[in-house]
Short mmCIF file of C-alpha atoms in Angstrom, two decimals:
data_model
loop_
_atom_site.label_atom_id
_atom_site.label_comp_id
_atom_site.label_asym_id
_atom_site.label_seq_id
_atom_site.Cartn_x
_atom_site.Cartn_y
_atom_site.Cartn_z
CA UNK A 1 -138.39 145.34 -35.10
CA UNK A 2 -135.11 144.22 -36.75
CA UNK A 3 -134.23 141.72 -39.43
CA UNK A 4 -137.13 140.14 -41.60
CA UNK A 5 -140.37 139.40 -40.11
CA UNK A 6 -143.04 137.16 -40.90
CA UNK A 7 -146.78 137.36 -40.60
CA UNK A 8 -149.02 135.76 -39.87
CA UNK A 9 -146.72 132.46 -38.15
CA UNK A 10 -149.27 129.73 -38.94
CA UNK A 11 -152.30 129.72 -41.22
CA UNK A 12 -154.95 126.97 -41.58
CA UNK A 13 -156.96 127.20 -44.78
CA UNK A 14 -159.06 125.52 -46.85
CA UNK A 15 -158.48 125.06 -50.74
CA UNK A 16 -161.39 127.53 -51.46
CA UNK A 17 -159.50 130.35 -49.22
CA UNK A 18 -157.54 133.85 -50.64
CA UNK A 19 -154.91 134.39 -48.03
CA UNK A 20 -152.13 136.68 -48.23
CA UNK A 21 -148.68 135.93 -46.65
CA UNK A 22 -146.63 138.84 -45.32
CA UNK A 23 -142.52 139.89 -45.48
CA UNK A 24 -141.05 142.77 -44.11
CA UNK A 25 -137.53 143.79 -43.65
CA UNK A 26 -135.85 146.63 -41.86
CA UNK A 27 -132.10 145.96 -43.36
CA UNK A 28 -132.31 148.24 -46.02
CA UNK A 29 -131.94 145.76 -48.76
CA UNK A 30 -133.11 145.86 -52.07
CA UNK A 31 -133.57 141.80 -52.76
CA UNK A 32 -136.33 140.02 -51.34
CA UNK A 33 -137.38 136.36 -51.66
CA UNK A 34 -139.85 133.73 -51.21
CA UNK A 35 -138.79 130.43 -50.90
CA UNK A 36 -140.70 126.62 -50.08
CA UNK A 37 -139.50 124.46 -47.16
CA UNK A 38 -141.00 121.26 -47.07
CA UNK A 39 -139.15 118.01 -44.46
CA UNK A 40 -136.53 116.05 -45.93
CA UNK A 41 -136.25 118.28 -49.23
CA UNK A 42 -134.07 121.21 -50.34
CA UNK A 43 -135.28 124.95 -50.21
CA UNK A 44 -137.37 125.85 -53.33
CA UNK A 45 -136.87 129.35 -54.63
CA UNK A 46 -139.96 130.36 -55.41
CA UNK A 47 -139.83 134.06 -56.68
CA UNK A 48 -136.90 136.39 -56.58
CA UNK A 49 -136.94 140.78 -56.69
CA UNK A 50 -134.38 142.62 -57.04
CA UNK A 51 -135.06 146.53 -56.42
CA UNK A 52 -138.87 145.90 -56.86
CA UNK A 53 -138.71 143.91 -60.12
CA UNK A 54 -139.83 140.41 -60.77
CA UNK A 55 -136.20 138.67 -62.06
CA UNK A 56 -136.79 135.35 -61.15
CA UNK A 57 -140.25 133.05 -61.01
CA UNK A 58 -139.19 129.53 -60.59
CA UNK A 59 -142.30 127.68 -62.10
CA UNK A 60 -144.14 128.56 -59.63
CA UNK A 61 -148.32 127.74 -60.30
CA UNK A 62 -150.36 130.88 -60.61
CA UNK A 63 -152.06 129.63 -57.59
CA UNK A 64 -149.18 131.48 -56.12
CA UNK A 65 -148.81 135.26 -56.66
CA UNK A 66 -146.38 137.68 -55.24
CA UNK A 67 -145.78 141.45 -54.91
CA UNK A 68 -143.44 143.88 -53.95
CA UNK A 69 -144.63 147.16 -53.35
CA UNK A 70 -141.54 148.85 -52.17
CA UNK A 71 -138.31 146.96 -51.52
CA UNK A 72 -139.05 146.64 -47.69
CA UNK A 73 -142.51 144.81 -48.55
CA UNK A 74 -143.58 141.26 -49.86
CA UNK A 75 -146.36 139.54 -50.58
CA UNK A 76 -147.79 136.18 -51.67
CA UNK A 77 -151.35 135.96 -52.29
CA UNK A 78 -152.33 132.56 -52.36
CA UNK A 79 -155.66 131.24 -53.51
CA UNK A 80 -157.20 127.67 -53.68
CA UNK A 81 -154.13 125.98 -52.93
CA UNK A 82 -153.66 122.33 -52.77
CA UNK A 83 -152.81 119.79 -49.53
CA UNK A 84 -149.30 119.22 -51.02
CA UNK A 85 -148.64 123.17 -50.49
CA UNK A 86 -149.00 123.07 -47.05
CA UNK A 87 -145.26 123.85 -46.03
CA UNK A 88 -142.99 125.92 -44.18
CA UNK A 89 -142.96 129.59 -46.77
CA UNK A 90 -139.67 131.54 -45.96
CA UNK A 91 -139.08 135.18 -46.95
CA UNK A 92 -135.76 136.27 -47.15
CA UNK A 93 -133.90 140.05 -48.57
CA UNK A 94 -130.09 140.15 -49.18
CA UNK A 95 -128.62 144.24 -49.48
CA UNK A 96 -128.47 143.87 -53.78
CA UNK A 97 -129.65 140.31 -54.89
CA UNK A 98 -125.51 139.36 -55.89
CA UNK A 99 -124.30 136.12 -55.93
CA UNK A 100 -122.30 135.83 -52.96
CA UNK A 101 -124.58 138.17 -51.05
CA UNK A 102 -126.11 136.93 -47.81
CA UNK A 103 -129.54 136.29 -47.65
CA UNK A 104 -131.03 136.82 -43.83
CA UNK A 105 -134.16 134.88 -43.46
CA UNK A 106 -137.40 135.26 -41.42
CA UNK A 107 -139.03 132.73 -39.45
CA UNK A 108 -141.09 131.78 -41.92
CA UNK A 109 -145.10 130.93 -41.98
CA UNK A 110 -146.62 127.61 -42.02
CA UNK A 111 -148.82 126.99 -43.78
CA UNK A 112 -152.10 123.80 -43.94
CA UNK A 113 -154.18 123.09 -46.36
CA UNK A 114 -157.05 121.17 -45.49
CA UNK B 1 -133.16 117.55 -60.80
CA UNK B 2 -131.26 118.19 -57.21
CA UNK B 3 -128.11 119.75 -58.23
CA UNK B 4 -126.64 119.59 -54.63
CA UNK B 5 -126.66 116.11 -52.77
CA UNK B 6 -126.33 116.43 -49.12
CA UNK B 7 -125.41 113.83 -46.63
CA UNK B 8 -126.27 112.50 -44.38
CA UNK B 9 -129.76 113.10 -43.52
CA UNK B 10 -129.46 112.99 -40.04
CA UNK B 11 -126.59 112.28 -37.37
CA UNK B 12 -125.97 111.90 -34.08
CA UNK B 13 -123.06 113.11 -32.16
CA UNK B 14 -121.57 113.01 -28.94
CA UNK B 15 -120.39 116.68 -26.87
CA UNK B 16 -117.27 116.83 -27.70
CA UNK B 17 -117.18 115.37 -30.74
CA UNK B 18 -116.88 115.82 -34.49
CA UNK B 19 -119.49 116.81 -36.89
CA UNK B 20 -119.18 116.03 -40.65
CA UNK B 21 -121.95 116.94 -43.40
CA UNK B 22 -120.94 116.25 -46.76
CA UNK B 23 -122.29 117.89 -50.50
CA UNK B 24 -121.88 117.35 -53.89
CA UNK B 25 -122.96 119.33 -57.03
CA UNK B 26 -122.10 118.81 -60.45
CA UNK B 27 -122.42 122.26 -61.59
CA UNK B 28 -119.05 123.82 -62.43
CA UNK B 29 -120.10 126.90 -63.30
CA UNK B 30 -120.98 127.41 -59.32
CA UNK B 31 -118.44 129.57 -57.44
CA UNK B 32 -119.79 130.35 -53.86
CA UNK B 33 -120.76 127.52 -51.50
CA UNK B 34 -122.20 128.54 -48.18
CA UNK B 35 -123.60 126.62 -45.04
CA UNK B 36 -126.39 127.61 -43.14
CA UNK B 37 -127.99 126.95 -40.13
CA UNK B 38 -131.54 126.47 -39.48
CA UNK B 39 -132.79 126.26 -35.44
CA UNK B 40 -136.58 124.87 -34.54
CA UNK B 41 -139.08 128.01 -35.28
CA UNK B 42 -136.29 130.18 -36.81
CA UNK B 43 -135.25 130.58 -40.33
CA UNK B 44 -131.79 129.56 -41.86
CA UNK B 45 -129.02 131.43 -40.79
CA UNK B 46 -125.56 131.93 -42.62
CA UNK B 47 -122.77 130.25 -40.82
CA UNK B 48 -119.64 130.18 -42.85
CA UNK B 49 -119.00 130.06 -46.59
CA UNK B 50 -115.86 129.35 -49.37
CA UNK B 51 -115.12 130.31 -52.94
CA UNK B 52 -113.40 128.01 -54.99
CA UNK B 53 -110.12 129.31 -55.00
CA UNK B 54 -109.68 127.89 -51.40
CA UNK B 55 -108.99 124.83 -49.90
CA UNK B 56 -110.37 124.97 -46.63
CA UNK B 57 -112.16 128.10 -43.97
CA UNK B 58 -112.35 127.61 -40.79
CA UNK B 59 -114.24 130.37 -38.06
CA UNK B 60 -113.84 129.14 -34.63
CA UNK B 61 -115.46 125.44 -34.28
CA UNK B 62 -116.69 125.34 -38.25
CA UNK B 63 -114.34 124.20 -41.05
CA UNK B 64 -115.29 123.86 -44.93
CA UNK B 65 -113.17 121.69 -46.55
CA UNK B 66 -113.73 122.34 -50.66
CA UNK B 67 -112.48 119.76 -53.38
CA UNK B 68 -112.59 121.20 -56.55
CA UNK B 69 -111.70 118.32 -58.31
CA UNK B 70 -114.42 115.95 -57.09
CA UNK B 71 -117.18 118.94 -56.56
CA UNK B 72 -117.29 118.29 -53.29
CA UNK B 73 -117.35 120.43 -49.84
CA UNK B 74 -118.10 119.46 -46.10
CA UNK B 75 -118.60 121.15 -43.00
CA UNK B 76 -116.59 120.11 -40.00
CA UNK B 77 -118.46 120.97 -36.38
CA UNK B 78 -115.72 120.53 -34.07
CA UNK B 79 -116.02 120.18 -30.09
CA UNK B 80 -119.66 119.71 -30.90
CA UNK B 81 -121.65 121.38 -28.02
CA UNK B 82 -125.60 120.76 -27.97
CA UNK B 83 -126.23 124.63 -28.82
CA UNK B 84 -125.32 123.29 -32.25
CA UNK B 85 -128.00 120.75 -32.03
CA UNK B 86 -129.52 122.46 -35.79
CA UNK B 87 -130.13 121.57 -39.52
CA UNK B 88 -127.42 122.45 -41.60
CA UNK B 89 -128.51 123.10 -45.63
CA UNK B 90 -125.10 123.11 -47.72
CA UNK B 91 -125.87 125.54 -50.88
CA UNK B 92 -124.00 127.10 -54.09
CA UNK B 93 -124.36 129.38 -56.65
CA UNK B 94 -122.52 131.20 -59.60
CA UNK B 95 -121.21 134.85 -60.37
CA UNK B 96 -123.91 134.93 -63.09
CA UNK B 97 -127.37 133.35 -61.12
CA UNK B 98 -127.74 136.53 -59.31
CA UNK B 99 -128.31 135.12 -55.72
CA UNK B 100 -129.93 132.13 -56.69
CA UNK B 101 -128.93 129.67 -54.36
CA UNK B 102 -129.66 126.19 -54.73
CA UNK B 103 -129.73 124.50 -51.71
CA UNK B 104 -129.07 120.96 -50.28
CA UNK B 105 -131.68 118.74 -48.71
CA UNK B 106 -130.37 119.83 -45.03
CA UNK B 107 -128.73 117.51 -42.45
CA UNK B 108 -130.01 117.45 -38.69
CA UNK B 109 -127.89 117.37 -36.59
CA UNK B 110 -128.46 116.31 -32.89
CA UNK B 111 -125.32 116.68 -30.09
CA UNK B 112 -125.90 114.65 -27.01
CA UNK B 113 -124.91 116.02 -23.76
#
């Protein structure tokens, strides 16, 4: 597998679920992040690590939690989420988190809540 | 509040013709402003991006035109072809936001054959 991958590509659940979303990347960066895609609106950052620290958590609701076990791997754990968070989730790394830095995306997961 | 306006939403375009997206921000602390692509089932991919101290890029069919003055940049798609038949997002960012890159509402763009 190259670039970042996404799994699972579509997940149904219901606002009483725990679900876990998963990011990998085989670039060798050391940035990952999670952002929000819904239609018709802009990207949302949603959480931002940079060599396996937490540096950015965009008021995100706890509803949403992340992790980053190494800097290949990320998570977001996600329990009883609302409708309005059903979206498309996209997980993208960047080689050091810099400003001008490219950030390669995966395909993303998307995500209904009933 | 959105700090890059993107337009327009959506447009149309002949083969052949020319595609123009337009953004505005009012940040002036941002420094880097770079487009990218999004196709159907994939996520956004970086196409081409400036820094302020230019007036204009331009890689093969895809121009940024920059304005520092009225904080404005576009994207120029020319010779459309349907393969670019994508959403385009418009983003920037500054030196100091560490790769935090606010993004524009996206613009889909659809090239008839």
């Amino acid at each position: 597998e190259t670039g970042v991958t996404q799994t699972p590509r579509h997940l149904v659940m219901g606002m009483t679920n725990k679900k876990s979303l998963k990011c990998e990347q085989h670039l060798g960066h050391n940035a990952m992040y999670w952002y929000k895609q819904s239609a018709k609106k802009p990207l949302e950052l949603m959480f931002v690590y940079n060599f396996k620290e937490q540096t950015e958590n965009n008021s995100v609701p706890s509803r949403f939690s992340p992790e980053c076990p190494n800097s290949s791997h990320l998570f977001l754990h996600l329990h009883t989420l609302q409708p309005e968070d059903s979206a498309l989730y996209l997980c993208a790394s960047s080689p050091n988190g810099g400003a001008t830095d490219t950030q390669y995306f995966g395909p993303g997961t998307r995500l209904t809540v009933l | 509040q959105q700090q890059v306006k993107q337009s327009p939403q959506s447009l149309i375009v002949q083969k052949g013709g020319i595609s123009i997206i337009n953004c505005a921000y009012e940040n002036t602390a941002f420094d880097y402003f770079p487009w990218y692509q999004q196709f159907p089932g994939k996520g956004p991919a970086l196409l081409i991006a400036i820094r302020p101290d230019v007036s204009e890029k331009k890689e093969g069919r895809f121009t940024i035109s920059f304005n520092k003055s009225a904080k404005q940049f576009s994207l120029h798609i020319m010779d459309s072809q349907p393969g670019d038949s994508a959403t385009y997002f418009c983003a920037a960012s500054s030196t100091d936001s560490w790769g935090k890159l606010q993004f524009g509402a996206g613009t889909q763009v659809v090239v008839t054959p």
